[in-house]
Amino acid sequence: MNFAGQVALITGGRRGIGRAIAEKFAQDGAQVVIADRELAEAQATAAEIAAQTGRKTLGLAVDVADLASATQMIEESLAQMGRLDILVNNAGVTRDTLILRMDESDWDAVLDVNLKGAWNCCRAVTRPMMKQRYGRIVNISSVSGLAGQAGQTNYSASKAGLIGLTKALAREVASRGITVNAVAPGFVPTALTNDLPQELKDGMLKLIPVGRWGKPEEIAAAVAFLASAEAAYITGQVLSVDGGMMMM
C-alpha cells in the first residue's frame, strides 16, 4: 500500500497499537501526526518514527474527550501538515470492574474517551475532509464491543457505540469520497491488557482458534488496508482481527 503524499493522524499514538499504526503508515509513505494526552511523549514518538522512516511527523497534545481540544488538534494538524487524509480514532481507556462495584465516574471516564472522544475527532475532521472530497476514518473498536465482556459494561458499551457511530457516519459522508470503517481487535498485549489477571488471560487464550494473542502490527495492517485506495469501495464495515475468536 502506498500513502505517499497523504497525512495520517492517530490518536493515542505514542505506544501499543496506536504506535504500530503510526509506524505502518510512515513506512508506507505517509506523513504522520501522533496525538496523545502527553505532549512530550507524543513528540518523542513522532521524532523516533521520523528517524526510522524519514517521513515528516508531528506530535500534538490532545484531550479527545474535550471537543475544543479535539478541534484544535485537527486545526493544528492542517496548519502544519497542509492536509489531513486519514484519521484513526485509537485513543482508549479501561476501568474494568463488575457493575455493582463500578462507580459512575468509571462509566463516564470510559465513555468520554472511547466514544465521545471519537465523535469529537470525527466531528472536527469531517468538514475539511468533505471540502477536499476525500478522507479515510478508521475507528478502533474491540471484540468486547461485539460480544461484551463481564466486568466491562463501560468499555463494551463504548466500543459497541463506536460501531454504531462508524455505520451512521459512513452513510452521512459516503457521497463526499469519505469512507468510515472500524477494526475490532481481539486480545493484543498492550498497556490496557497488562493488568488483567493471569487466569483471565489463560481463559481468553482458550477462546482463540489460532491459539495465540494478536500482535499490534497485525492490527496496524488491517487499519492500513481500510485506509488505502484498495479499500475505496468498503465503508460502514467492522473488520475483526481476532484470530477467529468472533467467527459467526
CSV table of C-alpha atoms in Angstrom, one decimal:
chain,number,residue,atom,x,y,z
A,1,MET,CA,0.0,0.0,0.0
A,2,ASN,CA,1.2,3.5,-0.9
A,3,PHE,CA,0.3,6.5,1.2
A,4,ALA,CA,2.8,8.9,-0.4
A,5,GLY,CA,1.6,12.5,-0.2
A,6,GLN,CA,-1.0,11.7,2.4
A,7,VAL,CA,-1.2,12.7,6.1
A,8,ALA,CA,-2.5,10.3,8.8
A,9,LEU,CA,-3.4,11.3,12.3
A,10,ILE,CA,-3.5,8.7,15.0
A,11,THR,CA,-4.9,9.5,18.5
A,12,GLY,CA,-3.4,7.6,21.3
A,13,GLY,CA,-0.5,7.0,19.0
A,14,ARG,CA,2.5,7.1,21.4
A,15,ARG,CA,2.5,3.4,22.3
A,16,GLY,CA,0.9,0.0,21.7
A,17,ILE,CA,-1.5,-0.5,18.8
A,18,GLY,CA,-1.5,3.3,18.1
A,19,ARG,CA,2.2,3.4,17.7
A,20,ALA,CA,2.2,0.4,15.5
A,21,ILE,CA,-0.4,2.0,13.3
A,22,ALA,CA,1.6,5.2,13.0
A,23,GLU,CA,4.7,3.3,12.1
A,24,LYS,CA,2.9,1.3,9.5
A,25,PHE,CA,1.6,4.5,7.8
A,26,ALA,CA,5.0,6.1,7.9
A,27,GLN,CA,6.7,3.0,6.5
A,28,ASP,CA,4.2,3.1,3.6
A,29,GLY,CA,4.9,6.7,2.7
A,30,ALA,CA,2.5,8.8,4.8
A,31,GLN,CA,3.4,11.9,6.9
A,32,VAL,CA,2.1,11.1,10.4
A,33,VAL,CA,0.6,13.1,13.3
A,34,ILE,CA,0.9,11.5,16.8
A,35,ALA,CA,-1.8,12.9,19.1
A,36,ASP,CA,-1.8,12.0,22.8
A,37,ARG,CA,-2.5,13.4,26.2
A,38,GLU,CA,1.2,13.6,27.0
A,39,LEU,CA,2.8,16.2,24.7
A,40,ALA,CA,6.4,15.2,25.4
A,41,GLU,CA,5.8,11.5,24.8
A,42,ALA,CA,3.8,12.3,21.6
A,43,GLN,CA,6.7,14.4,20.3
A,44,ALA,CA,9.2,11.8,21.3
A,45,THR,CA,7.3,9.1,19.5
A,46,ALA,CA,7.0,11.3,16.4
A,47,ALA,CA,10.7,12.0,16.4
A,48,GLU,CA,11.5,8.3,16.7
A,49,ILE,CA,9.3,7.4,13.8
A,50,ALA,CA,10.7,10.3,11.7
A,51,ALA,CA,14.2,9.0,12.4
A,52,GLN,CA,13.3,5.4,11.4
A,53,THR,CA,11.4,6.3,8.2
A,54,GLY,CA,12.5,9.7,7.1
A,55,ARG,CA,8.9,10.9,7.0
A,56,LYS,CA,7.7,14.2,8.3
A,57,THR,CA,6.0,13.7,11.6
A,58,LEU,CA,4.2,15.9,14.2
A,59,GLY,CA,3.5,15.3,17.9
A,60,LEU,CA,0.5,17.0,19.4
A,61,ALA,CA,-1.2,17.1,22.8
A,62,VAL,CA,-5.0,16.4,22.9
A,63,ASP,CA,-7.7,15.5,25.3
A,64,VAL,CA,-10.1,13.8,22.9
A,65,ALA,CA,-12.9,13.9,25.4
A,66,ASP,CA,-12.9,17.7,25.0
A,67,LEU,CA,-14.4,18.9,21.8
A,68,ALA,CA,-12.4,22.2,21.8
A,69,SER,CA,-9.1,20.2,22.3
A,70,ALA,CA,-10.0,17.8,19.5
A,71,THR,CA,-10.9,20.6,17.2
A,72,GLN,CA,-7.7,22.4,18.0
A,73,MET,CA,-5.7,19.2,17.2
A,74,ILE,CA,-7.3,18.9,13.8
A,75,GLU,CA,-6.8,22.6,13.0
A,76,GLU,CA,-3.1,22.5,14.1
A,77,SER,CA,-2.6,19.3,12.0
A,78,LEU,CA,-4.0,21.0,9.0
A,79,ALA,CA,-1.9,24.2,9.6
A,80,GLN,CA,1.4,22.4,10.0
A,81,MET,CA,0.9,19.4,7.6
A,82,GLY,CA,-1.2,21.1,4.9
A,83,ARG,CA,-3.9,18.5,4.6
A,84,LEU,CA,-5.4,15.5,6.5
A,85,ASP,CA,-6.4,12.4,4.7
A,86,ILE,CA,-6.6,9.7,7.4
A,87,LEU,CA,-7.9,9.8,10.9
A,88,VAL,CA,-7.5,6.8,13.2
A,89,ASN,CA,-9.5,7.0,16.4
A,90,ASN,CA,-7.4,4.8,18.6
A,91,ALA,CA,-7.3,6.6,22.0
A,92,GLY,CA,-8.9,4.5,24.6
A,93,VAL,CA,-9.0,3.7,28.4
A,94,THR,CA,-10.4,1.0,30.6
A,95,ARG,CA,-11.7,1.0,34.1
A,96,ASP,CA,-12.8,-2.6,34.5
A,97,THR,CA,-14.9,-3.9,37.4
A,98,LEU,CA,-18.3,-5.6,37.9
A,99,ILE,CA,-21.3,-3.3,37.6
A,100,LEU,CA,-22.1,-3.5,41.3
A,101,ARG,CA,-18.6,-2.2,42.1
A,102,MET,CA,-18.4,0.3,39.2
A,103,ASP,CA,-18.6,4.0,40.2
A,104,GLU,CA,-20.4,6.4,37.9
A,105,SER,CA,-17.1,8.1,37.4
A,106,ASP,CA,-15.7,4.9,35.9
A,107,TRP,CA,-18.6,4.8,33.4
A,108,ASP,CA,-18.2,8.4,32.5
A,109,ALA,CA,-14.5,8.3,32.1
A,110,VAL,CA,-14.5,5.4,29.7
A,111,LEU,CA,-17.4,6.6,27.6
A,112,ASP,CA,-16.0,10.1,27.4
A,113,VAL,CA,-12.7,9.0,25.9
A,114,ASN,CA,-13.6,5.9,23.9
A,115,LEU,CA,-16.9,7.0,22.4
A,116,LYS,CA,-17.3,10.8,22.9
A,117,GLY,CA,-13.7,11.2,22.1
A,118,ALA,CA,-14.0,9.5,18.7
A,119,TRP,CA,-17.2,11.5,18.0
A,120,ASN,CA,-15.3,14.8,18.8
A,121,CYS,CA,-12.5,13.9,16.4
A,122,CYS,CA,-14.9,12.8,13.7
A,123,ARG,CA,-16.9,16.0,14.0
A,124,ALA,CA,-13.7,18.1,13.8
A,125,VAL,CA,-12.3,16.4,10.8
A,126,THR,CA,-15.4,15.9,8.7
A,127,ARG,CA,-15.6,19.4,7.3
A,128,PRO,CA,-12.1,19.6,6.0
A,129,MET,CA,-12.4,16.1,4.5
A,130,MET,CA,-15.7,17.0,2.8
A,131,LYS,CA,-14.0,20.1,1.3
A,132,GLN,CA,-11.2,18.0,-0.2
A,133,ARG,CA,-13.8,15.4,-1.2
A,134,TYR,CA,-11.6,12.6,0.2
A,135,GLY,CA,-11.0,11.0,3.6
A,136,ARG,CA,-10.5,7.8,5.5
A,137,ILE,CA,-11.7,7.4,9.0
A,138,VAL,CA,-10.9,4.2,10.9
A,139,ASN,CA,-12.2,3.7,14.4
A,140,ILE,CA,-10.6,1.2,16.8
A,141,SER,CA,-13.4,-0.8,18.4
A,142,SER,CA,-13.0,-4.2,20.1
A,143,VAL,CA,-14.3,-7.7,20.3
A,144,SER,CA,-15.7,-6.5,23.6
A,145,GLY,CA,-18.0,-4.2,21.6
A,146,LEU,CA,-19.2,-7.2,19.5
A,147,ALA,CA,-19.8,-9.8,22.3
A,148,GLY,CA,-19.5,-8.0,25.6
A,149,GLN,CA,-17.2,-8.9,28.4
A,150,ALA,CA,-18.0,-9.4,32.1
A,151,GLY,CA,-16.6,-6.6,34.1
A,152,GLN,CA,-16.6,-4.3,31.1
A,153,THR,CA,-20.0,-2.8,30.9
A,154,ASN,CA,-18.5,0.6,30.4
A,155,TYR,CA,-15.8,-0.5,27.9
A,156,SER,CA,-18.1,-2.9,26.0
A,157,ALA,CA,-20.8,-0.2,25.7
A,158,SER,CA,-18.2,2.4,24.5
A,159,LYS,CA,-16.9,0.0,21.8
A,160,ALA,CA,-20.3,-1.1,20.7
A,161,GLY,CA,-21.4,2.5,20.5
A,162,LEU,CA,-18.3,3.2,18.3
A,163,ILE,CA,-19.6,0.6,15.8
A,164,GLY,CA,-22.9,2.5,15.6
A,165,LEU,CA,-21.0,5.8,15.1
A,166,THR,CA,-19.0,4.2,12.4
A,167,LYS,CA,-22.0,3.0,10.4
A,168,ALA,CA,-24.1,6.2,10.9
A,169,LEU,CA,-21.2,8.5,9.8
A,170,ALA,CA,-20.3,6.2,6.9
A,171,ARG,CA,-23.8,6.9,5.5
A,172,GLU,CA,-23.5,10.6,6.0
A,173,VAL,CA,-20.2,11.2,4.2
A,174,ALA,CA,-20.0,8.5,1.6
A,175,SER,CA,-21.1,10.8,-1.2
A,176,ARG,CA,-18.1,13.1,-0.5
A,177,GLY,CA,-15.5,10.4,-1.1
A,178,ILE,CA,-15.0,9.6,2.6
A,179,THR,CA,-15.1,6.1,4.0
A,180,VAL,CA,-15.6,5.2,7.7
A,181,ASN,CA,-14.8,1.8,9.0
A,182,ALA,CA,-13.9,0.1,12.2
A,183,VAL,CA,-11.3,-2.5,13.3
A,184,ALA,CA,-12.2,-4.7,16.2
A,185,PRO,CA,-9.0,-6.2,17.7
A,186,GLY,CA,-9.1,-9.3,19.7
A,187,PHE,CA,-6.6,-9.8,22.6
A,188,VAL,CA,-3.4,-8.0,22.0
A,189,PRO,CA,-0.7,-7.4,24.6
A,190,THR,CA,-0.8,-3.7,25.4
A,191,ALA,CA,-0.8,-1.4,28.4
A,192,LEU,CA,-4.6,-1.9,28.6
A,193,THR,CA,-4.3,-5.7,28.9
A,194,ASN,CA,-1.1,-5.9,31.1
A,195,ASP,CA,-3.1,-5.7,34.3
A,196,LEU,CA,-5.6,-8.4,33.6
A,197,PRO,CA,-5.4,-11.4,36.0
A,198,GLN,CA,-3.4,-14.3,34.6
A,199,GLU,CA,-6.3,-16.7,34.9
A,200,LEU,CA,-8.4,-14.4,32.8
A,201,LYS,CA,-5.7,-14.2,30.2
A,202,ASP,CA,-5.4,-18.0,30.1
A,203,GLY,CA,-9.2,-18.3,29.7
A,204,MET,CA,-9.1,-15.8,26.8
A,205,LEU,CA,-6.4,-17.8,25.1
A,206,LYS,CA,-8.6,-20.9,25.0
A,207,LEU,CA,-11.2,-18.9,23.0
A,208,ILE,CA,-8.9,-18.0,20.2
A,209,PRO,CA,-8.9,-20.7,17.4
A,210,VAL,CA,-5.4,-19.8,16.1
A,211,GLY,CA,-4.0,-20.4,19.7
A,212,ARG,CA,-2.2,-17.1,20.3
A,213,TRP,CA,-2.8,-13.4,21.1
A,214,GLY,CA,-2.5,-10.9,18.3
A,215,LYS,CA,0.3,-8.5,17.6
A,216,PRO,CA,0.0,-4.7,17.3
A,217,GLU,CA,1.5,-4.9,13.8
A,218,GLU,CA,-1.4,-7.2,12.7
A,219,ILE,CA,-4.0,-4.6,13.8
A,220,ALA,CA,-2.0,-1.9,12.0
A,221,ALA,CA,-2.0,-3.9,8.8
A,222,ALA,CA,-5.8,-4.1,8.9
A,223,VAL,CA,-6.1,-0.3,9.6
A,224,ALA,CA,-3.8,0.5,6.7
A,225,PHE,CA,-5.8,-1.7,4.3
A,226,LEU,CA,-9.1,0.1,5.2
A,227,ALA,CA,-7.4,3.5,4.7
A,228,SER,CA,-5.9,2.5,1.4
A,229,ALA,CA,-7.1,3.1,-2.2
A,230,GLU,CA,-7.7,-0.6,-2.5
A,231,ALA,CA,-10.5,-0.3,0.1
A,232,ALA,CA,-12.3,2.6,-1.6
A,233,TYR,CA,-15.5,0.5,-2.0
A,234,ILE,CA,-15.6,-0.6,1.6
A,235,THR,CA,-17.4,1.6,4.1
A,236,GLY,CA,-19.5,1.2,7.2
A,237,GLN,CA,-17.9,-2.2,8.0
A,238,VAL,CA,-16.3,-3.8,11.1
A,239,LEU,CA,-13.2,-5.9,10.5
A,240,SER,CA,-12.5,-8.3,13.4
A,241,VAL,CA,-8.8,-9.0,13.8
A,242,ASP,CA,-9.0,-11.6,16.5
A,243,GLY,CA,-7.6,-15.0,15.5
A,244,GLY,CA,-11.0,-16.3,14.7
A,245,MET,CA,-12.5,-15.6,18.2
A,246,MET,CA,-15.6,-13.9,16.8
A,247,MET,CA,-16.4,-16.3,14.0
A,248,MET,CA,-20.1,-16.2,13.0
